[in-house]
Amino acid sequence: MSKRYISWFDFSILRDMIANMKRRVFIAINLPEGLKKRLKQYREKFEYLPRATPTGEVLRGLPVRWTKAPSLHLTLVFIGYVSDEQMLEICRVTKEAAAKFEPFFINFRRIVLGPPGKAPRMIWLEGEASQELTEFKKELEAALIDCDSGFYRAENRPFKPHITLARVKAGRWREANINQADIEQNLDAQVEVGGIDVMESDLKSDGAEYAVLKACPLKM
């Protein structure tokens, strides 16, 4: 029997069909409006910043795709594509895990290029991995791993809490020869975490759009 190969075009259609049958899910801490406003002000400083291209053309703004202010969040656990049935299980488990913990604070200190020590891919607001946040994430991951569906596997890398402000357009970034010191700056902020959200992301050509599937309050 001869093997039948599918084209990349057919594979792309099949992949999109499968993705459309499922939800792209993650668990996050959404931000207070005050911090979103400060981060929007940071973005606005760069919207009309002049920069020269290798051809001598002068462009405005950084070669990045900014996260829209309403969408700013801190991802606790990224899960990926799941069925509606699995999504309901995630919501249940997340609500139960959140109810075991009292509200706590996250401190943010600095806007940097991330990931640290690598070629820039994002502009981050770094957060501190406090004991409360670390224990909360571990409890949440353990609960997800124990789910019957087996849809989640814990990440094997250190947790670096951060808020993604922008994603770098790599080729244009290198051409622009941007000074790192112009991007990075201190920004002190403290956020009280009184709940977390199960979120869905819908990937669009101009960036992801997010929706809250389930709000999960912490112990009151």
Coordinates of C-alpha atoms in Angstrom, one line a residue:
M1 CA 0.0 0.0 0.0
S2 CA 1.4 3.4 -1.0
K3 CA 1.8 6.1 1.6
R4 CA -0.4 9.2 1.2
Y5 CA 1.1 12.5 2.1
I6 CA -0.8 15.7 2.7
S7 CA 0.4 19.1 1.6
W8 CA 1.3 21.8 4.0
F9 CA -1.8 23.7 3.0
D10 CA -4.0 20.7 3.8
F11 CA -2.2 20.3 7.1
S12 CA -2.7 23.9 8.0
I13 CA -6.5 23.6 7.4
L14 CA -6.6 20.4 9.5
R15 CA -4.7 22.1 12.3
D16 CA -7.0 25.1 12.3
M17 CA -10.1 22.9 12.3
I18 CA -8.8 21.0 15.3
A19 CA -7.9 24.2 17.1
N20 CA -11.4 25.7 16.4
M21 CA -13.0 22.7 18.1
K22 CA -11.2 23.5 21.3
R23 CA -10.4 26.4 23.6
R24 CA -6.9 27.8 24.2
V25 CA -7.0 28.1 28.0
F26 CA -4.7 29.6 30.7
I27 CA -5.0 30.7 34.3
A28 CA -4.1 34.3 35.1
I29 CA -4.1 37.2 37.5
N30 CA -5.8 40.2 36.0
L31 CA -4.5 43.7 36.9
P32 CA -6.1 46.6 38.6
E33 CA -6.9 49.6 36.4
G34 CA -4.4 51.8 38.1
L35 CA -1.5 49.6 37.1
K36 CA -2.9 49.3 33.6
K37 CA -2.9 53.0 33.3
R38 CA 0.7 53.4 34.3
L39 CA 1.7 50.7 31.8
K40 CA -0.2 52.5 29.1
Q41 CA 1.7 55.7 29.9
Y42 CA 4.9 53.8 29.5
R43 CA 3.8 52.5 26.1
E44 CA 2.8 56.0 24.9
K45 CA 6.4 57.3 25.5
F46 CA 7.5 55.1 22.6
E47 CA 4.6 55.4 20.1
Y48 CA 6.2 58.3 18.2
L49 CA 9.9 57.7 19.1
P50 CA 11.9 58.3 15.8
R51 CA 14.2 55.5 14.7
A52 CA 16.3 55.1 11.5
T53 CA 16.2 52.0 9.3
P54 CA 19.3 50.7 7.5
T55 CA 18.1 52.4 4.3
G56 CA 17.9 55.8 6.1
E57 CA 14.2 55.9 6.4
V58 CA 12.9 57.4 9.6
L59 CA 10.0 55.4 11.3
R60 CA 8.0 56.1 14.5
G61 CA 7.7 53.8 17.4
L62 CA 9.4 50.6 18.5
P63 CA 9.3 47.5 16.3
V64 CA 7.1 45.6 18.7
R65 CA 3.5 44.5 19.0
W66 CA 2.1 46.0 22.1
T67 CA -0.4 44.2 24.4
K68 CA -3.6 46.2 24.6
A69 CA -4.1 47.7 28.0
P70 CA -7.3 45.8 28.8
S71 CA -5.6 42.5 28.0
L72 CA -2.6 43.0 30.4
H73 CA -2.3 40.1 32.9
L74 CA 0.1 37.8 34.7
T75 CA 0.0 34.2 33.5
L76 CA 0.1 31.7 36.3
V77 CA -0.4 28.5 34.3
F78 CA -0.6 28.0 30.6
I79 CA -2.6 24.9 29.6
G80 CA -3.2 25.1 25.9
Y81 CA -6.0 23.7 23.7
V82 CA -8.7 21.7 25.6
S83 CA -12.2 20.5 25.0
D84 CA -15.3 22.0 26.6
E85 CA -15.5 19.1 29.0
Q86 CA -11.8 19.6 30.1
M87 CA -12.4 23.4 30.4
L88 CA -15.2 22.8 32.8
E89 CA -12.9 20.5 34.8
I90 CA -10.2 23.2 34.8
C91 CA -12.7 25.8 36.1
R92 CA -13.9 23.5 38.9
V93 CA -10.3 22.6 40.0
T94 CA -9.1 26.2 39.9
K95 CA -12.0 27.5 41.9
E96 CA -11.4 24.8 44.6
A97 CA -7.6 25.5 44.7
A98 CA -8.1 29.3 44.9
A99 CA -10.5 29.0 47.8
K100 CA -7.8 27.4 50.0
F101 CA -5.6 30.5 49.9
E102 CA -5.9 33.9 51.5
P103 CA -5.3 37.1 49.5
F104 CA -1.6 38.0 49.0
F105 CA 0.5 40.7 47.3
I106 CA 2.8 40.7 44.3
N107 CA 5.5 43.3 44.0
F108 CA 6.7 44.6 40.7
R109 CA 10.0 46.4 40.4
R110 CA 11.3 46.9 36.8
I111 CA 10.5 46.9 33.1
V112 CA 13.1 44.8 31.2
L113 CA 13.7 43.0 27.9
G114 CA 12.9 39.3 28.3
P115 CA 13.7 36.6 28.6
P116 CA 16.8 37.5 30.7
G117 CA 20.1 36.5 29.2
K118 CA 18.7 35.8 25.7
A119 CA 17.9 37.8 22.5
P120 CA 15.0 40.1 23.2
R121 CA 11.6 38.6 22.5
M122 CA 9.4 40.6 24.8
I123 CA 9.2 43.7 27.0
W124 CA 8.3 42.6 30.5
L125 CA 7.3 44.1 33.8
E126 CA 9.1 41.8 36.2
G127 CA 7.4 40.5 39.4
E128 CA 8.8 39.0 42.5
A129 CA 8.3 35.3 43.1
S130 CA 7.2 35.6 46.7
Q131 CA 6.7 32.5 48.9
E132 CA 2.9 33.0 48.8
L133 CA 2.8 33.2 45.0
T134 CA 5.2 30.2 44.6
E135 CA 3.1 28.0 46.9
F136 CA -0.1 29.1 45.3
K137 CA 1.2 28.2 41.8
K138 CA 2.5 24.8 43.1
E139 CA -0.9 24.0 44.7
L140 CA -2.7 24.9 41.5
E141 CA -0.4 22.9 39.3
A142 CA -0.7 19.8 41.5
A143 CA -4.5 20.1 41.4
L144 CA -4.4 20.3 37.6
I145 CA -2.0 17.3 37.3
D146 CA -4.4 15.2 39.4
C147 CA -7.3 15.8 37.0
D148 CA -8.7 12.7 35.4
S149 CA -8.4 14.1 31.9
G150 CA -4.6 14.2 32.1
F151 CA -4.4 17.4 30.0
Y152 CA -1.7 19.2 32.0
R153 CA 2.0 18.6 32.5
A154 CA 3.9 21.0 34.8
E155 CA 6.7 23.1 33.3
N156 CA 10.3 22.1 34.0
R157 CA 11.6 25.7 34.3
P158 CA 11.7 28.2 37.1
F159 CA 8.7 30.4 37.4
K160 CA 9.5 34.1 36.6
P161 CA 6.3 36.1 37.2
H162 CA 6.0 38.8 34.6
I163 CA 3.5 40.9 32.6
T164 CA 4.1 40.9 28.8
L165 CA 3.9 44.5 27.7
A166 CA 5.0 43.9 24.1
R167 CA 6.4 41.2 21.7
V168 CA 9.5 42.1 19.7
K169 CA 9.6 41.9 15.9
A170 CA 13.0 40.2 15.9
G171 CA 14.4 41.2 12.5
R172 CA 13.3 44.8 12.7
W173 CA 14.5 45.0 16.3
R174 CA 18.0 44.0 15.3
E175 CA 18.0 46.5 12.4
A176 CA 16.8 49.3 14.6
N177 CA 19.9 49.0 16.9
I178 CA 17.8 50.1 20.0
N179 CA 19.6 51.0 23.2
Q180 CA 18.5 48.6 25.9
A181 CA 18.8 51.4 28.5
D182 CA 16.1 53.4 26.8
I183 CA 13.6 50.6 27.3
E184 CA 14.4 49.3 30.8
Q185 CA 13.3 51.4 33.8
N186 CA 12.2 51.0 37.3
L187 CA 8.5 50.8 38.0
D188 CA 7.4 50.0 41.5
A189 CA 3.9 48.6 42.0
Q190 CA 2.2 46.3 44.5
V191 CA -0.9 44.3 43.4
E192 CA -3.2 42.6 45.9
V193 CA -4.4 39.2 44.5
G194 CA -7.9 38.5 45.7
G195 CA -8.7 36.1 42.9
I196 CA -7.6 34.4 39.7
D197 CA -9.3 33.8 36.4
V198 CA -9.5 30.9 34.0
M199 CA -9.0 32.7 30.7
E200 CA -9.5 31.9 27.0
S201 CA -7.2 33.4 24.3
D202 CA -8.4 33.8 20.7
L203 CA -5.4 34.4 18.4
K204 CA -5.9 37.1 15.9
S205 CA -3.7 38.6 13.2
D206 CA -3.3 41.8 15.3
G207 CA -2.8 40.1 18.6
A208 CA -4.6 37.8 21.0
E209 CA -8.0 38.6 22.5
Y210 CA -8.8 37.3 26.0
A211 CA -12.0 36.4 27.7
V212 CA -12.7 35.3 31.3
L213 CA -14.2 31.9 31.5
K214 CA -14.4 31.6 35.3
A215 CA -13.6 34.0 38.1
C216 CA -12.1 32.2 41.1
P217 CA -11.9 34.2 44.3
L218 CA -9.4 33.4 47.0
K219 CA -10.5 32.7 50.6
M220 CA -12.2 35.6 52.2

